Amino acid sequence: MKIGVAGIGRMGAAIAERLLATGETVYVWNRTAAKARALEALGAQAVGTPGELTLAADVVLTILTDDEAIRATYLGEHGLLSVDARGKVFIEMSTARASVQRELAGEVRRRGARFAEAPVGGTVGPAREGKLIAFVGGGTDDFLSAKPVLDRLCRRIEHVGDVGAGAAMKLAANLPMHVYWTALREALVLCEPLDLDPARLIDIMADTSGAPQSLRARAAAIVQALRGEDAPAPAFDIDGIRKDLALMIEEAPAPLPVTRQALTCFDEAARQGYGAESAAALLRNRR
């Protein structure tokens, strides 16, 4: 199968690596072409425009930063849909508004192609290992067209409804973890008088009933943040979390007061210069 990947940031690159590791023929496009070089060294073939990606591939995956980038990549002058797309399958994996996913679905289908949205849960490590969770929105035939590729990337695939349902499910899945960082920040305030070593403190917290599954996996980065040490490049940064939280608030059919307060905390962290760092940076300043 010939698979195209449009958008090779951290997640897009990890997805492309996984597809290459499973023996697929992979084409890649990114607005900043230099980002394709590492994937080319692994066997991917870079193309110059999104339209060329459509022509080269049978299935095109897109995982992009925001609504503007998504629309430009699909609908721009040299976009994915600027060429003959009949018979192609497009799988849109970005975290985006449901309305944007529905808009794209209409444009893709009018050109005789299939469209499924499939935002995923998981970060770079699970992407490379084929252990993501996909929340798929689309018709049954669209889902079945996308599934063979998603099977290579995911440990669990959930078809949750028509286009737009995947976007809602992805935001819902992300919300508790994003909010948890602000709760952990306040929990650590309560622990300050104890003067415990950060490694011991986080080990205790990770073993309690209120801890999410990912806390232990991220313990090392949290301990580094608490000690004021430099941490490795984040799989998902504070600016990305802020984007997600803002989308949750905008898309929800009722107020989300806890989510809104979490966004305020992350906005303040960004103002302090931590936007490109992991959420563990939120824990550095608890006053």
PDB file of C-alpha atoms in Angstrom, residues 45-217:
ATOM      1  CA  GLN A  45       9.926   9.634  -0.267  1.00  0.00           C
ATOM      2  CA  ALA A  46       9.384  13.388   0.092  1.00  0.00           C
ATOM      3  CA  VAL A  47       7.148  15.336  -2.312  1.00  0.00           C
ATOM      4  CA  GLY A  48       6.967  19.050  -2.978  1.00  0.00           C
ATOM      5  CA  THR A  49       3.247  19.794  -2.519  1.00  0.00           C
ATOM      6  CA  PRO A  50       0.184  18.237  -0.899  1.00  0.00           C
ATOM      7  CA  GLY A  51      -1.268  17.676  -4.355  1.00  0.00           C
ATOM      8  CA  GLU A  52       1.727  15.536  -5.285  1.00  0.00           C
ATOM      9  CA  LEU A  53       1.096  13.508  -2.148  1.00  0.00           C
ATOM     10  CA  THR A  54      -2.457  12.751  -3.305  1.00  0.00           C
ATOM     11  CA  LEU A  55      -1.222  11.617  -6.689  1.00  0.00           C
ATOM     12  CA  ALA A  56       1.500   9.392  -5.218  1.00  0.00           C
ATOM     13  CA  ALA A  57      -0.488   7.659  -2.457  1.00  0.00           C
ATOM     14  CA  ASP A  58      -3.546   5.428  -2.167  1.00  0.00           C
ATOM     15  CA  VAL A  59      -4.241   6.606   1.389  1.00  0.00           C
ATOM     16  CA  VAL A  60      -3.315  10.031   2.767  1.00  0.00           C
ATOM     17  CA  LEU A  61      -2.989  10.707   6.486  1.00  0.00           C
ATOM     18  CA  THR A  62      -3.031  14.297   7.710  1.00  0.00           C
ATOM     19  CA  ILE A  63      -1.952  15.387  11.179  1.00  0.00           C
ATOM     20  CA  LEU A  64      -1.649  19.152  11.340  1.00  0.00           C
ATOM     21  CA  THR A  65      -1.368  21.969  13.855  1.00  0.00           C
ATOM     22  CA  ASP A  66      -4.672  23.817  13.616  1.00  0.00           C
ATOM     23  CA  ASP A  67      -7.757  24.533  11.520  1.00  0.00           C
ATOM     24  CA  GLU A  68      -5.928  27.028   9.305  1.00  0.00           C
ATOM     25  CA  ALA A  69      -3.193  24.528   8.462  1.00  0.00           C
ATOM     26  CA  ILE A  70      -5.774  21.810   7.804  1.00  0.00           C
ATOM     27  CA  ARG A  71      -7.785  23.941   5.382  1.00  0.00           C
ATOM     28  CA  ALA A  72      -4.667  25.163   3.582  1.00  0.00           C
ATOM     29  CA  THR A  73      -3.325  21.631   3.175  1.00  0.00           C
ATOM     30  CA  TYR A  74      -6.585  20.278   1.777  1.00  0.00           C
ATOM     31  CA  LEU A  75      -8.038  23.275  -0.045  1.00  0.00           C
ATOM     32  CA  GLY A  76      -5.048  25.477  -0.920  1.00  0.00           C
ATOM     33  CA  GLU A  77      -3.819  26.191  -4.440  1.00  0.00           C
ATOM     34  CA  HIS A  78      -1.589  23.104  -4.452  1.00  0.00           C
ATOM     35  CA  GLY A  79      -3.560  21.287  -1.764  1.00  0.00           C
ATOM     36  CA  LEU A  80      -4.486  17.659  -1.461  1.00  0.00           C
ATOM     37  CA  LEU A  81      -7.757  18.263  -3.308  1.00  0.00           C
ATOM     38  CA  SER A  82      -6.276  20.417  -6.084  1.00  0.00           C
ATOM     39  CA  VAL A  83      -5.649  17.271  -8.175  1.00  0.00           C
ATOM     40  CA  ASP A  84      -7.682  14.235  -9.196  1.00  0.00           C
ATOM     41  CA  ALA A  85      -8.494  12.529  -5.893  1.00  0.00           C
ATOM     42  CA  ARG A  86     -11.013   9.969  -7.126  1.00  0.00           C
ATOM     43  CA  GLY A  87     -10.713   6.649  -5.343  1.00  0.00           C
ATOM     44  CA  LYS A  88      -8.318   7.952  -2.693  1.00  0.00           C
ATOM     45  CA  VAL A  89      -8.813   7.578   1.065  1.00  0.00           C
ATOM     46  CA  PHE A  90      -8.132  10.533   3.357  1.00  0.00           C
ATOM     47  CA  ILE A  91      -7.707   9.990   7.100  1.00  0.00           C
ATOM     48  CA  GLU A  92      -7.661  13.247   9.058  1.00  0.00           C
ATOM     49  CA  MET A  93      -5.893  12.704  12.398  1.00  0.00           C
ATOM     50  CA  SER A  94      -5.522  16.254  13.736  1.00  0.00           C
ATOM     51  CA  THR A  95      -7.201  17.527  16.892  1.00  0.00           C
ATOM     52  CA  ALA A  96      -9.672  19.938  15.293  1.00  0.00           C
ATOM     53  CA  ARG A  97     -13.184  21.323  15.496  1.00  0.00           C
ATOM     54  CA  ALA A  98     -15.965  18.956  14.489  1.00  0.00           C
ATOM     55  CA  SER A  99     -17.210  21.586  12.032  1.00  0.00           C
ATOM     56  CA  VAL A 100     -13.861  21.579  10.223  1.00  0.00           C
ATOM     57  CA  GLN A 101     -13.931  17.789   9.939  1.00  0.00           C
ATOM     58  CA  ARG A 102     -17.445  17.893   8.485  1.00  0.00           C
ATOM     59  CA  GLU A 103     -16.438  20.608   6.027  1.00  0.00           C
ATOM     60  CA  LEU A 104     -13.507  18.525   4.822  1.00  0.00           C
ATOM     61  CA  ALA A 105     -15.643  15.409   4.543  1.00  0.00           C
ATOM     62  CA  GLY A 106     -18.007  17.221   2.186  1.00  0.00           C
ATOM     63  CA  GLU A 107     -15.161  18.544   0.023  1.00  0.00           C
ATOM     64  CA  VAL A 108     -13.452  15.149  -0.172  1.00  0.00           C
ATOM     65  CA  ARG A 109     -16.626  13.243  -1.015  1.00  0.00           C
ATOM     66  CA  ARG A 110     -17.564  15.721  -3.739  1.00  0.00           C
ATOM     67  CA  ARG A 111     -14.309  14.730  -5.434  1.00  0.00           C
ATOM     68  CA  GLY A 112     -15.106  11.042  -5.417  1.00  0.00           C
ATOM     69  CA  ALA A 113     -12.860  10.094  -2.500  1.00  0.00           C
ATOM     70  CA  ARG A 114     -13.430   8.681   0.975  1.00  0.00           C
ATOM     71  CA  PHE A 115     -12.911  10.571   4.236  1.00  0.00           C
ATOM     72  CA  ALA A 116     -12.639   9.439   7.821  1.00  0.00           C
ATOM     73  CA  GLU A 117     -11.559  11.492  10.796  1.00  0.00           C
ATOM     74  CA  ALA A 118      -9.356   9.574  13.202  1.00  0.00           C
ATOM     75  CA  PRO A 119      -7.752  11.740  15.886  1.00  0.00           C
ATOM     76  CA  VAL A 120      -5.635   9.562  18.129  1.00  0.00           C
ATOM     77  CA  GLY A 121      -4.839   9.245  21.801  1.00  0.00           C
ATOM     78  CA  GLY A 122      -1.188   8.745  22.649  1.00  0.00           C
ATOM     79  CA  THR A 123       2.109  10.492  22.097  1.00  0.00           C
ATOM     80  CA  VAL A 124       5.290   9.872  20.142  1.00  0.00           C
ATOM     81  CA  GLY A 125       6.313   6.652  21.909  1.00  0.00           C
ATOM     82  CA  PRO A 126       3.011   4.825  21.367  1.00  0.00           C
ATOM     83  CA  ALA A 127       2.902   6.122  17.779  1.00  0.00           C
ATOM     84  CA  ARG A 128       6.244   4.497  16.985  1.00  0.00           C
ATOM     85  CA  GLU A 129       5.098   1.258  18.614  1.00  0.00           C
ATOM     86  CA  GLY A 130       1.685   1.092  16.924  1.00  0.00           C
ATOM     87  CA  LYS A 131      -0.128   1.540  20.247  1.00  0.00           C
ATOM     88  CA  LEU A 132      -2.306   4.589  19.665  1.00  0.00           C
ATOM     89  CA  ILE A 133      -6.069   4.733  20.232  1.00  0.00           C
ATOM     90  CA  ALA A 134      -8.095   6.023  17.283  1.00  0.00           C
ATOM     91  CA  PHE A 135     -11.465   7.739  17.615  1.00  0.00           C
ATOM     92  CA  VAL A 136     -12.990   7.361  14.162  1.00  0.00           C
ATOM     93  CA  GLY A 137     -15.826   9.430  12.751  1.00  0.00           C
ATOM     94  CA  GLY A 138     -17.353   8.611   9.382  1.00  0.00           C
ATOM     95  CA  GLY A 139     -19.707   6.272   7.566  1.00  0.00           C
ATOM     96  CA  THR A 140     -19.250   2.524   7.812  1.00  0.00           C
ATOM     97  CA  ASP A 141     -17.616   2.264   4.382  1.00  0.00           C
ATOM     98  CA  ASP A 142     -15.277   5.149   5.184  1.00  0.00           C
ATOM     99  CA  PHE A 143     -14.304   3.471   8.456  1.00  0.00           C
ATOM    100  CA  LEU A 144     -13.619   0.162   6.728  1.00  0.00           C
ATOM    101  CA  SER A 145     -11.493   1.930   4.103  1.00  0.00           C
ATOM    102  CA  ALA A 146      -9.380   3.576   6.804  1.00  0.00           C
ATOM    103  CA  LYS A 147      -9.093   0.571   9.114  1.00  0.00           C
ATOM    104  CA  PRO A 148      -6.253  -1.326   7.355  1.00  0.00           C
ATOM    105  CA  VAL A 149      -3.906   1.631   7.870  1.00  0.00           C
ATOM    106  CA  LEU A 150      -5.157   2.378  11.374  1.00  0.00           C
ATOM    107  CA  ASP A 151      -4.549  -1.273  12.287  1.00  0.00           C
ATOM    108  CA  ARG A 152      -0.832  -0.649  11.744  1.00  0.00           C
ATOM    109  CA  LEU A 153      -0.844   2.362  14.045  1.00  0.00           C
ATOM    110  CA  CYS A 154      -3.278   1.576  16.826  1.00  0.00           C
ATOM    111  CA  ARG A 155      -3.843  -0.906  19.630  1.00  0.00           C
ATOM    112  CA  ARG A 156      -7.495   0.119  19.777  1.00  0.00           C
ATOM    113  CA  ILE A 157      -9.787   1.579  17.121  1.00  0.00           C
ATOM    114  CA  GLU A 158     -13.211   2.923  18.087  1.00  0.00           C
ATOM    115  CA  HIS A 159     -15.752   3.913  15.430  1.00  0.00           C
ATOM    116  CA  VAL A 160     -17.737   6.398  17.529  1.00  0.00           C
ATOM    117  CA  GLY A 161     -20.160   7.837  14.965  1.00  0.00           C
ATOM    118  CA  ASP A 162     -20.336  10.011  11.865  1.00  0.00           C
ATOM    119  CA  VAL A 163     -17.800  12.713  10.998  1.00  0.00           C
ATOM    120  CA  GLY A 164     -17.437  15.072  13.961  1.00  0.00           C
ATOM    121  CA  ALA A 165     -17.878  12.350  16.562  1.00  0.00           C
ATOM    122  CA  GLY A 166     -14.174  11.517  16.493  1.00  0.00           C
ATOM    123  CA  ALA A 167     -13.258  15.135  17.209  1.00  0.00           C
ATOM    124  CA  ALA A 168     -15.615  15.235  20.199  1.00  0.00           C
ATOM    125  CA  MET A 169     -14.323  11.937  21.578  1.00  0.00           C
ATOM    126  CA  LYS A 170     -10.677  13.011  21.231  1.00  0.00           C
ATOM    127  CA  LEU A 171     -11.294  16.222  23.179  1.00  0.00           C
ATOM    128  CA  ALA A 172     -13.189  14.300  25.837  1.00  0.00           C
ATOM    129  CA  ALA A 173     -10.345  11.795  26.163  1.00  0.00           C
ATOM    130  CA  ASN A 174      -7.739  14.549  26.534  1.00  0.00           C
ATOM    131  CA  LEU A 175      -9.667  16.651  29.034  1.00  0.00           C
ATOM    132  CA  PRO A 176      -9.085  14.694  32.291  1.00  0.00           C
ATOM    133  CA  MET A 177      -5.314  14.493  31.810  1.00  0.00           C
ATOM    134  CA  HIS A 178      -4.971  18.175  30.947  1.00  0.00           C
ATOM    135  CA  VAL A 179      -6.995  19.149  34.002  1.00  0.00           C
ATOM    136  CA  TYR A 180      -5.061  16.686  36.178  1.00  0.00           C
ATOM    137  CA  TRP A 181      -1.862  18.703  35.780  1.00  0.00           C
ATOM    138  CA  THR A 182      -3.504  21.641  37.549  1.00  0.00           C
ATOM    139  CA  ALA A 183      -4.804  19.332  40.289  1.00  0.00           C
ATOM    140  CA  LEU A 184      -1.335  17.821  40.766  1.00  0.00           C
ATOM    141  CA  ARG A 185       0.107  21.323  40.998  1.00  0.00           C
ATOM    142  CA  GLU A 186      -2.235  22.104  43.883  1.00  0.00           C
ATOM    143  CA  ALA A 187      -1.603  18.727  45.525  1.00  0.00           C
ATOM    144  CA  LEU A 188       2.119  19.522  45.557  1.00  0.00           C
ATOM    145  CA  VAL A 189       1.380  22.790  47.349  1.00  0.00           C
ATOM    146  CA  LEU A 190      -0.084  20.729  50.199  1.00  0.00           C
ATOM    147  CA  CYS A 191       3.096  18.625  50.256  1.00  0.00           C
ATOM    148  CA  GLU A 192       5.551  21.539  50.469  1.00  0.00           C
ATOM    149  CA  PRO A 193       5.797  21.489  54.309  1.00  0.00           C
ATOM    150  CA  LEU A 194       6.802  17.800  54.174  1.00  0.00           C
ATOM    151  CA  ASP A 195      10.094  18.557  52.393  1.00  0.00           C
ATOM    152  CA  LEU A 196      10.123  15.169  50.662  1.00  0.00           C
ATOM    153  CA  ASP A 197      12.553  14.319  47.868  1.00  0.00           C
ATOM    154  CA  PRO A 198      10.744  14.928  44.540  1.00  0.00           C
ATOM    155  CA  ALA A 199      11.375  11.388  43.293  1.00  0.00           C
ATOM    156  CA  ARG A 200       9.851   9.895  46.441  1.00  0.00           C
ATOM    157  CA  LEU A 201       6.948  12.341  46.401  1.00  0.00           C
ATOM    158  CA  ILE A 202       5.961  11.565  42.794  1.00  0.00           C
ATOM    159  CA  ASP A 203       6.406   7.833  43.378  1.00  0.00           C
ATOM    160  CA  ILE A 204       3.893   8.063  46.241  1.00  0.00           C
ATOM    161  CA  MET A 205       1.444  10.156  44.210  1.00  0.00           C
ATOM    162  CA  ALA A 206       1.641   7.777  41.240  1.00  0.00           C
ATOM    163  CA  ASP A 207       0.632   4.869  43.478  1.00  0.00           C
ATOM    164  CA  THR A 208      -2.576   6.485  44.722  1.00  0.00           C
ATOM    165  CA  SER A 209      -6.118   5.915  43.483  1.00  0.00           C
ATOM    166  CA  GLY A 210      -6.418   9.410  42.012  1.00  0.00           C
ATOM    167  CA  ALA A 211      -3.377   9.154  39.732  1.00  0.00           C
ATOM    168  CA  PRO A 212      -3.849   8.708  35.971  1.00  0.00           C
ATOM    169  CA  GLN A 213      -2.133   5.829  34.209  1.00  0.00           C
ATOM    170  CA  SER A 214       0.377   8.121  32.548  1.00  0.00           C
ATOM    171  CA  LEU A 215       1.707   9.702  35.754  1.00  0.00           C
ATOM    172  CA  ARG A 216       4.250   6.966  36.398  1.00  0.00           C
ATOM    173  CA  ALA A 217       5.394   7.036  32.765  1.00  0.00           C
TER     174      ALA A 217
END
